[in-house]
Amino acid sequence: QVQLVESGGGLVQAGGSLRLSCVASGSIFSINAMGWYRQAPGKQRELVAAVTSGGSTNYADSVKGRFTISRDNVKNTVNLQMNSLKPEDTAVYYCNAEVRTSTLRYLEVWGQGTLVTVSS
């Protein structure tokens, strides 16, 4: 079993900042990509940012220059620093990881989600 636990969501005014964190635990051999997705009410889930085990990053155009993703391969954590937040960033944010388990199975794992609300 592998679990992802997120923290750091909340309510913030437009222009403010939040930092989301996610830690992976369980029977982990290695983790390839880790990332953050979000889903706003009535919309599909979308990729926000992702980072490979080698440190390559990918961002949605809507967050480039405002959000920064980082990870710690030793601690199996991934963080999302969100600056200059806008009301349209309001969504449930989900952590995602591509995990190879200790039994060498490949799994895609999701966290339970954390709500980010940006007020205007």
Tab-separated table of N, CA and C in Angstrom:
chain	number	residue	atom	x	y	z
A	1	GLN	N	0.829	-1.196	0.000
A	1	GLN	CA	0.000	0.000	0.000
A	1	GLN	C	0.866	1.249	0.000
A	2	VAL	N	0.434	2.217	-0.779
A	2	VAL	CA	1.116	3.501	-0.848
A	2	VAL	C	0.080	4.587	-0.624
A	3	GLN	N	0.431	5.566	0.179
A	3	GLN	CA	-0.485	6.666	0.455
A	3	GLN	C	0.192	8.001	0.208
A	4	LEU	N	-0.613	8.963	-0.222
A	4	LEU	CA	-0.179	10.344	-0.361
A	4	LEU	C	-1.028	11.188	0.568
A	5	VAL	N	-0.381	12.003	1.378
A	5	VAL	CA	-1.109	12.867	2.302
A	5	VAL	C	-0.714	14.313	2.026
A	6	GLU	N	-1.734	15.128	1.714
A	6	GLU	CA	-1.502	16.539	1.401
A	6	GLU	C	-1.783	17.412	2.601
A	7	SER	N	-1.194	18.591	2.590
A	7	SER	CA	-1.470	19.601	3.611
A	7	SER	C	-1.183	20.964	3.024
A	8	GLY	N	-1.739	21.994	3.669
A	8	GLY	CA	-1.400	23.356	3.299
A	8	GLY	C	-2.476	24.152	2.593
A	9	GLY	N	-3.595	23.550	2.298
A	9	GLY	CA	-4.638	24.320	1.650
A	9	GLY	C	-5.280	25.305	2.616
A	10	GLY	N	-6.164	26.137	2.078
A	10	GLY	CA	-6.855	27.097	2.931
A	10	GLY	C	-7.418	28.251	2.146
A	11	LEU	N	-7.779	29.292	2.878
A	11	LEU	CA	-8.373	30.491	2.303
A	11	LEU	C	-7.336	31.607	2.298
A	12	VAL	N	-7.212	32.266	1.158
A	12	VAL	CA	-6.254	33.356	1.026
A	12	VAL	C	-6.840	34.419	0.109
A	13	GLN	N	-6.440	35.653	0.321
A	13	GLN	CA	-6.891	36.734	-0.547
A	13	GLN	C	-6.103	36.740	-1.844
A	14	ALA	N	-6.712	37.280	-2.863
A	14	ALA	CA	-6.034	37.406	-4.148
A	14	ALA	C	-4.719	38.165	-3.955
A	15	GLY	N	-3.682	37.650	-4.621
A	15	GLY	CA	-2.353	38.226	-4.469
A	15	GLY	C	-1.514	37.570	-3.402
A	16	GLY	N	-2.154	36.751	-2.594
A	16	GLY	CA	-1.444	36.091	-1.505
A	16	GLY	C	-0.746	34.820	-1.951
A	17	SER	N	-0.211	34.113	-0.962
A	17	SER	CA	0.581	32.901	-1.232
A	17	SER	C	0.122	31.760	-0.332
A	18	LEU	N	0.311	30.555	-0.843
A	18	LEU	CA	0.102	29.339	-0.073
A	18	LEU	C	1.160	28.334	-0.501
A	19	ARG	N	1.450	27.410	0.401
A	19	ARG	CA	2.392	26.339	0.089
A	19	ARG	C	1.719	25.007	0.398
A	20	LEU	N	1.617	24.178	-0.619
A	20	LEU	CA	1.054	22.842	-0.453
A	20	LEU	C	2.196	21.823	-0.319
A	21	SER	N	1.974	20.850	0.531
A	21	SER	CA	2.948	19.783	0.717
A	21	SER	C	2.272	18.434	0.594
A	22	CYS	N	3.043	17.466	0.145
A	22	CYS	CA	2.524	16.110	-0.014
A	22	CYS	C	3.643	15.127	0.322
A	23	VAL	N	3.316	14.152	1.151
A	23	VAL	CA	4.303	13.143	1.501
A	23	VAL	C	3.774	11.770	1.126
A	24	ALA	N	4.624	10.983	0.510
A	24	ALA	CA	4.283	9.617	0.128
A	24	ALA	C	4.848	8.650	1.148
A	25	SER	N	4.048	7.649	1.488
A	25	SER	CA	4.495	6.654	2.455
A	25	SER	C	3.963	5.283	2.069
A	26	GLY	N	4.610	4.253	2.604
A	26	GLY	CA	4.184	2.894	2.329
A	26	GLY	C	5.301	2.075	1.704
A	27	SER	N	4.896	1.085	0.961
A	27	SER	CA	5.857	0.135	0.369
A	27	SER	C	6.397	0.678	-0.949
A	28	ILE	N	7.298	1.639	-0.836
A	28	ILE	CA	7.821	2.363	-1.999
A	28	ILE	C	9.230	1.902	-2.323
A	29	PHE	N	9.431	1.527	-3.587
A	29	PHE	CA	10.780	1.239	-4.068
A	29	PHE	C	11.376	2.494	-4.691
A	30	SER	N	10.575	3.143	-5.534
A	30	SER	CA	11.015	4.393	-6.150
A	30	SER	C	9.789	5.161	-6.623
A	31	ILE	N	9.986	6.445	-6.861
A	31	ILE	CA	8.920	7.298	-7.392
A	31	ILE	C	9.442	7.999	-8.620
A	32	ASN	N	8.699	7.903	-9.704
A	32	ASN	CA	9.089	8.597	-10.927
A	32	ASN	C	8.583	10.031	-10.833
A	33	ALA	N	7.557	10.355	-11.526
A	33	ALA	CA	7.035	11.721	-11.501
A	33	ALA	C	6.132	11.939	-10.291
A	34	MET	N	6.183	13.146	-9.763
A	34	MET	CA	5.232	13.594	-8.750
A	34	MET	C	4.642	14.903	-9.245
A	35	GLY	N	3.399	15.133	-8.908
A	35	GLY	CA	2.791	16.347	-9.416
A	35	GLY	C	1.578	16.783	-8.643
A	36	TRP	N	1.065	17.921	-9.065
A	36	TRP	CA	-0.153	18.489	-8.492
A	36	TRP	C	-1.161	18.715	-9.613
A	37	TYR	N	-2.376	18.300	-9.364
A	37	TYR	CA	-3.502	18.547	-10.239
A	37	TYR	C	-4.537	19.352	-9.458
A	38	ARG	N	-5.462	19.953	-10.175
A	38	ARG	CA	-6.550	20.658	-9.495
A	38	ARG	C	-7.842	20.469	-10.251
A	39	GLN	N	-8.917	20.575	-9.487
A	39	GLN	CA	-10.248	20.465	-10.074
A	39	GLN	C	-11.141	21.517	-9.459
A	40	ALA	N	-11.583	22.435	-10.307
A	40	ALA	CA	-12.511	23.475	-9.880
A	40	ALA	C	-13.940	22.972	-10.073
A	41	PRO	N	-14.900	23.556	-9.355
A	41	PRO	CA	-16.290	23.108	-9.485
A	41	PRO	C	-16.765	23.166	-10.934
A	42	GLY	N	-17.326	22.060	-11.397
A	42	GLY	CA	-17.866	22.013	-12.745
A	42	GLY	C	-16.830	21.869	-13.840
A	43	LYS	N	-15.570	21.689	-13.467
A	43	LYS	CA	-14.509	21.572	-14.471
A	43	LYS	C	-13.776	20.244	-14.319
A	44	GLN	N	-13.045	19.889	-15.375
A	44	GLN	CA	-12.261	18.669	-15.337
A	44	GLN	C	-10.977	18.884	-14.536
A	45	ARG	N	-10.458	17.787	-14.017
A	45	ARG	CA	-9.186	17.849	-13.315
A	45	ARG	C	-8.091	18.181	-14.332
A	46	GLU	N	-7.180	19.067	-13.941
A	46	GLU	CA	-6.118	19.484	-14.835
A	46	GLU	C	-4.763	19.464	-14.130
A	47	LEU	N	-3.732	19.246	-14.932
A	47	LEU	CA	-2.382	19.275	-14.393
A	47	LEU	C	-1.999	20.712	-14.064
A	48	VAL	N	-1.433	20.896	-12.878
A	48	VAL	CA	-0.909	22.190	-12.484
A	48	VAL	C	0.605	22.217	-12.687
A	49	ALA	N	1.279	21.234	-12.122
A	49	ALA	CA	2.738	21.164	-12.226
A	49	ALA	C	3.191	19.751	-11.908
A	50	ALA	N	4.320	19.358	-12.513
A	50	ALA	CA	4.869	18.036	-12.254
A	50	ALA	C	6.389	18.123	-12.253
A	51	VAL	N	7.010	17.171	-11.560
A	51	VAL	CA	8.466	17.122	-11.500
A	51	VAL	C	8.904	15.669	-11.522
A	52	THR	N	9.908	15.373	-12.341
A	52	THR	CA	10.426	14.010	-12.424
A	52	THR	C	11.439	13.770	-11.305
A	53	SER	N	11.852	12.535	-11.182
A	53	SER	CA	12.847	12.209	-10.165
A	53	SER	C	14.178	12.894	-10.449
A	54	GLY	N	14.400	13.243	-11.712
A	54	GLY	CA	15.622	13.947	-12.088
A	54	GLY	C	15.539	15.447	-11.951
A	55	GLY	N	14.340	15.935	-11.618
A	55	GLY	CA	14.188	17.366	-11.383
A	55	GLY	C	13.615	18.168	-12.538
A	56	SER	N	13.277	17.511	-13.629
A	56	SER	CA	12.641	18.233	-14.734
A	56	SER	C	11.219	18.604	-14.346
A	57	THR	N	10.838	19.828	-14.677
A	57	THR	CA	9.519	20.325	-14.282
A	57	THR	C	8.664	20.677	-15.492
A	58	ASN	N	7.361	20.667	-15.246
A	58	ASN	CA	6.387	21.014	-16.268
A	58	ASN	C	5.267	21.775	-15.585
A	59	TYR	N	4.833	22.883	-16.163
A	59	TYR	CA	3.797	23.712	-15.568
A	59	TYR	C	2.683	23.990	-16.560
A	60	ALA	N	1.486	24.125	-16.049
A	60	ALA	CA	0.393	24.637	-16.856
A	60	ALA	C	0.683	26.093	-17.194
A	61	ASP	N	0.279	26.504	-18.377
A	61	ASP	CA	0.546	27.882	-18.797
A	61	ASP	C	-0.048	28.890	-17.816
A	62	SER	N	-1.178	28.545	-17.230
A	62	SER	CA	-1.882	29.481	-16.360
A	62	SER	C	-1.154	29.757	-15.049
A	63	VAL	N	-0.174	28.922	-14.699
A	63	VAL	CA	0.518	29.114	-13.425
A	63	VAL	C	1.995	29.425	-13.588
A	64	LYS	N	2.480	29.408	-14.801
A	64	LYS	CA	3.908	29.685	-15.034
A	64	LYS	C	4.285	31.067	-14.500
A	65	GLY	N	5.399	31.093	-13.787
A	65	GLY	CA	5.865	32.343	-13.213
A	65	GLY	C	5.260	32.660	-11.860
A	66	ARG	N	4.233	31.916	-11.464
A	66	ARG	CA	3.591	32.159	-10.166
A	66	ARG	C	3.769	30.974	-9.207
A	67	PHE	N	3.754	29.765	-9.748
A	67	PHE	CA	3.852	28.556	-8.933
A	67	PHE	C	5.216	27.907	-9.150
A	68	THR	N	5.727	27.278	-8.095
A	68	THR	CA	6.985	26.551	-8.181
A	68	THR	C	6.831	25.192	-7.509
A	69	ILE	N	7.167	24.149	-8.247
A	69	ILE	CA	7.097	22.795	-7.701
A	69	ILE	C	8.508	22.338	-7.327
A	70	SER	N	8.592	21.609	-6.227
A	70	SER	CA	9.884	21.080	-5.793
A	70	SER	C	9.647	19.738	-5.102
A	71	ARG	N	10.684	18.925	-5.052
A	71	ARG	CA	10.534	17.626	-4.401
A	71	ARG	C	11.812	17.241	-3.681
A	72	ASP	N	11.635	16.359	-2.710
A	72	ASP	CA	12.757	15.793	-1.966
A	72	ASP	C	12.691	14.290	-2.172
A	73	ASN	N	13.616	13.756	-2.940
A	73	ASN	CA	13.579	12.337	-3.281
A	73	ASN	C	13.892	11.438	-2.078
A	74	VAL	N	14.571	11.971	-1.095
A	74	VAL	CA	14.895	11.170	0.089
A	74	VAL	C	13.664	11.058	0.999
A	75	LYS	N	12.983	12.174	1.163
A	75	LYS	CA	11.810	12.201	2.045
A	75	LYS	C	10.520	11.843	1.321
A	76	ASN	N	10.590	11.643	0.011
A	76	ASN	CA	9.386	11.326	-0.794
A	76	ASN	C	8.311	12.396	-0.636
A	77	THR	N	8.724	13.640	-0.736
A	77	THR	CA	7.779	14.744	-0.623
A	77	THR	C	7.814	15.604	-1.879
A	78	VAL	N	6.691	16.255	-2.127
A	78	VAL	CA	6.603	17.226	-3.205
A	78	VAL	C	5.836	18.433	-2.671
A	79	ASN	N	6.326	19.613	-3.011
A	79	ASN	CA	5.726	20.852	-2.545
A	79	ASN	C	5.317	21.715	-3.727
A	80	LEU	N	4.332	22.560	-3.495
A	80	LEU	CA	3.898	23.512	-4.511
A	80	LEU	C	3.792	24.874	-3.842
A	81	GLN	N	4.713	25.757	-4.194
A	81	GLN	CA	4.666	27.131	-3.700
A	81	GLN	C	3.834	27.941	-4.682
A	82	MET	N	2.747	28.523	-4.165
A	82	MET	CA	1.823	29.267	-5.005
A	82	MET	C	1.841	30.727	-4.595
A	83	ASN	N	2.292	31.578	-5.491
A	83	ASN	CA	2.343	33.017	-5.254
A	83	ASN	C	1.402	33.752	-6.193
A	84	SER	N	1.120	34.983	-5.862
A	84	SER	CA	0.252	35.827	-6.693
A	84	SER	C	-1.041	35.092	-7.051
A	85	LEU	N	-1.659	34.520	-6.058
A	85	LEU	CA	-2.849	33.714	-6.297
A	85	LEU	C	-4.004	34.563	-6.816
A	86	LYS	N	-4.792	33.936	-7.684
A	86	LYS	CA	-5.937	34.572	-8.304
A	86	LYS	C	-7.197	33.801	-7.938
A	87	PRO	N	-8.357	34.454	-7.980
A	87	PRO	CA	-9.609	33.729	-7.693
A	87	PRO	C	-9.788	32.499	-8.582
A	88	GLU	N	-9.293	32.549	-9.805
A	88	GLU	CA	-9.439	31.399	-10.707
A	88	GLU	C	-8.541	30.227	-10.328
A	89	ASP	N	-7.670	30.406	-9.338
A	89	ASP	CA	-6.882	29.293	-8.813
A	89	ASP	C	-7.681	28.480	-7.791
A	90	THR	N	-8.843	28.937	-7.429
A	90	THR	CA	-9.674	28.223	-6.465
A	90	THR	C	-10.042	26.842	-6.999
A	91	ALA	N	-9.721	25.820	-6.220
A	91	ALA	CA	-9.958	24.448	-6.644
A	91	ALA	C	-9.546	23.500	-5.525
A	92	VAL	N	-9.897	22.246	-5.702
A	92	VAL	CA	-9.319	21.190	-4.872
A	92	VAL	C	-8.028	20.744	-5.561
A	93	TYR	N	-6.955	20.749	-4.827
A	93	TYR	CA	-5.641	20.379	-5.359
A	93	TYR	C	-5.298	18.965	-4.901
A	94	TYR	N	-4.877	18.149	-5.872
A	94	TYR	CA	-4.576	16.746	-5.608
A	94	TYR	C	-3.104	16.465	-5.900
A	95	CYS	N	-2.476	15.758	-4.992
A	95	CYS	CA	-1.122	15.272	-5.207
A	95	CYS	C	-1.197	13.952	-5.985
A	96	ASN	N	-0.224	13.742	-6.858
A	96	ASN	CA	-0.185	12.543	-7.699
A	96	ASN	C	1.244	12.028	-7.766
A	97	ALA	N	1.394	10.704	-7.779
A	97	ALA	CA	2.734	10.134	-7.880
A	97	ALA	C	2.703	8.837	-8.685
A	98	GLU	N	3.732	8.645	-9.477
A	98	GLU	CA	3.926	7.393	-10.212
A	98	GLU	C	4.934	6.573	-9.403
A	99	VAL	N	4.427	5.527	-8.777
A	99	VAL	CA	5.209	4.803	-7.773
A	99	VAL	C	5.549	3.399	-8.253
A	100	ARG	N	6.768	3.001	-7.969
A	100	ARG	CA	7.137	1.592	-8.112
A	100	ARG	C	7.220	1.032	-6.688
A	101	THR	N	6.411	0.020	-6.423
A	101	THR	CA	6.325	-0.492	-5.058
A	101	THR	C	7.494	-1.420	-4.739
A	102	SER	N	7.567	-1.820	-3.489
A	102	SER	CA	8.626	-2.723	-3.059
A	102	SER	C	8.497	-4.102	-3.701
A	103	THR	N	7.319	-4.414	-4.235
A	103	THR	CA	7.134	-5.657	-4.985
A	103	THR	C	7.264	-5.423	-6.481
A	104	LEU	N	7.768	-4.234	-6.826
A	104	LEU	CA	8.079	-3.844	-8.200
A	104	LEU	C	6.848	-3.695	-9.088
A	105	ARG	N	5.694	-3.436	-8.463
A	105	ARG	CA	4.513	-3.072	-9.241
A	105	ARG	C	4.551	-1.575	-9.501
A	106	TYR	N	3.904	-1.157	-10.586
A	106	TYR	CA	3.779	0.260	-10.887
A	106	TYR	C	2.365	0.713	-10.524
A	107	LEU	N	2.288	1.793	-9.778
A	107	LEU	CA	0.996	2.331	-9.369
A	107	LEU	C	0.952	3.826	-9.629
A	108	GLU	N	-0.245	4.304	-9.978
A	108	GLU	CA	-0.485	5.737	-9.972
A	108	GLU	C	-1.320	6.021	-8.734
A	109	VAL	N	-0.812	6.876	-7.873
A	109	VAL	CA	-1.440	7.109	-6.574
A	109	VAL	C	-1.897	8.555	-6.476
A	110	TRP	N	-3.061	8.748	-5.864
A	110	TRP	CA	-3.627	10.089	-5.660
A	110	TRP	C	-3.813	10.364	-4.178
A	111	GLY	N	-3.627	11.618	-3.806
A	111	GLY	CA	-3.975	12.052	-2.474
A	111	GLY	C	-5.459	12.328	-2.365
A	112	GLN	N	-5.879	12.689	-1.169
A	112	GLN	CA	-7.313	12.897	-0.931
A	112	GLN	C	-7.779	14.278	-1.362
A	113	GLY	N	-6.857	15.175	-1.616
A	113	GLY	CA	-7.205	16.514	-2.064
A	113	GLY	C	-7.205	17.521	-0.924
A	114	THR	N	-6.825	18.742	-1.253
A	114	THR	CA	-6.859	19.834	-0.291
A	114	THR	C	-7.436	21.070	-0.984
A	115	LEU	N	-8.345	21.738	-0.305
A	115	LEU	CA	-9.072	22.849	-0.902
A	115	LEU	C	-8.285	24.145	-0.776
A	116	VAL	N	-8.153	24.816	-1.910
A	116	VAL	CA	-7.562	26.150	-1.953
A	116	VAL	C	-8.642	27.120	-2.424
A	117	THR	N	-8.904	28.131	-1.612
A	117	THR	CA	-9.907	29.135	-1.955
A	117	THR	C	-9.240	30.500	-1.972
A	118	VAL	N	-9.354	31.185	-3.101
A	118	VAL	CA	-8.765	32.512	-3.250
A	118	VAL	C	-9.904	33.523	-3.386
A	119	SER	N	-9.986	34.420	-2.447
A	119	SER	CA	-11.058	35.422	-2.458
A	119	SER	C	-10.595	36.686	-3.177
A	120	SER	N	-11.553	37.333	-3.818
A	120	SER	CA	-11.219	38.552	-4.575
A	120	SER	C	-11.329	39.789	-3.703
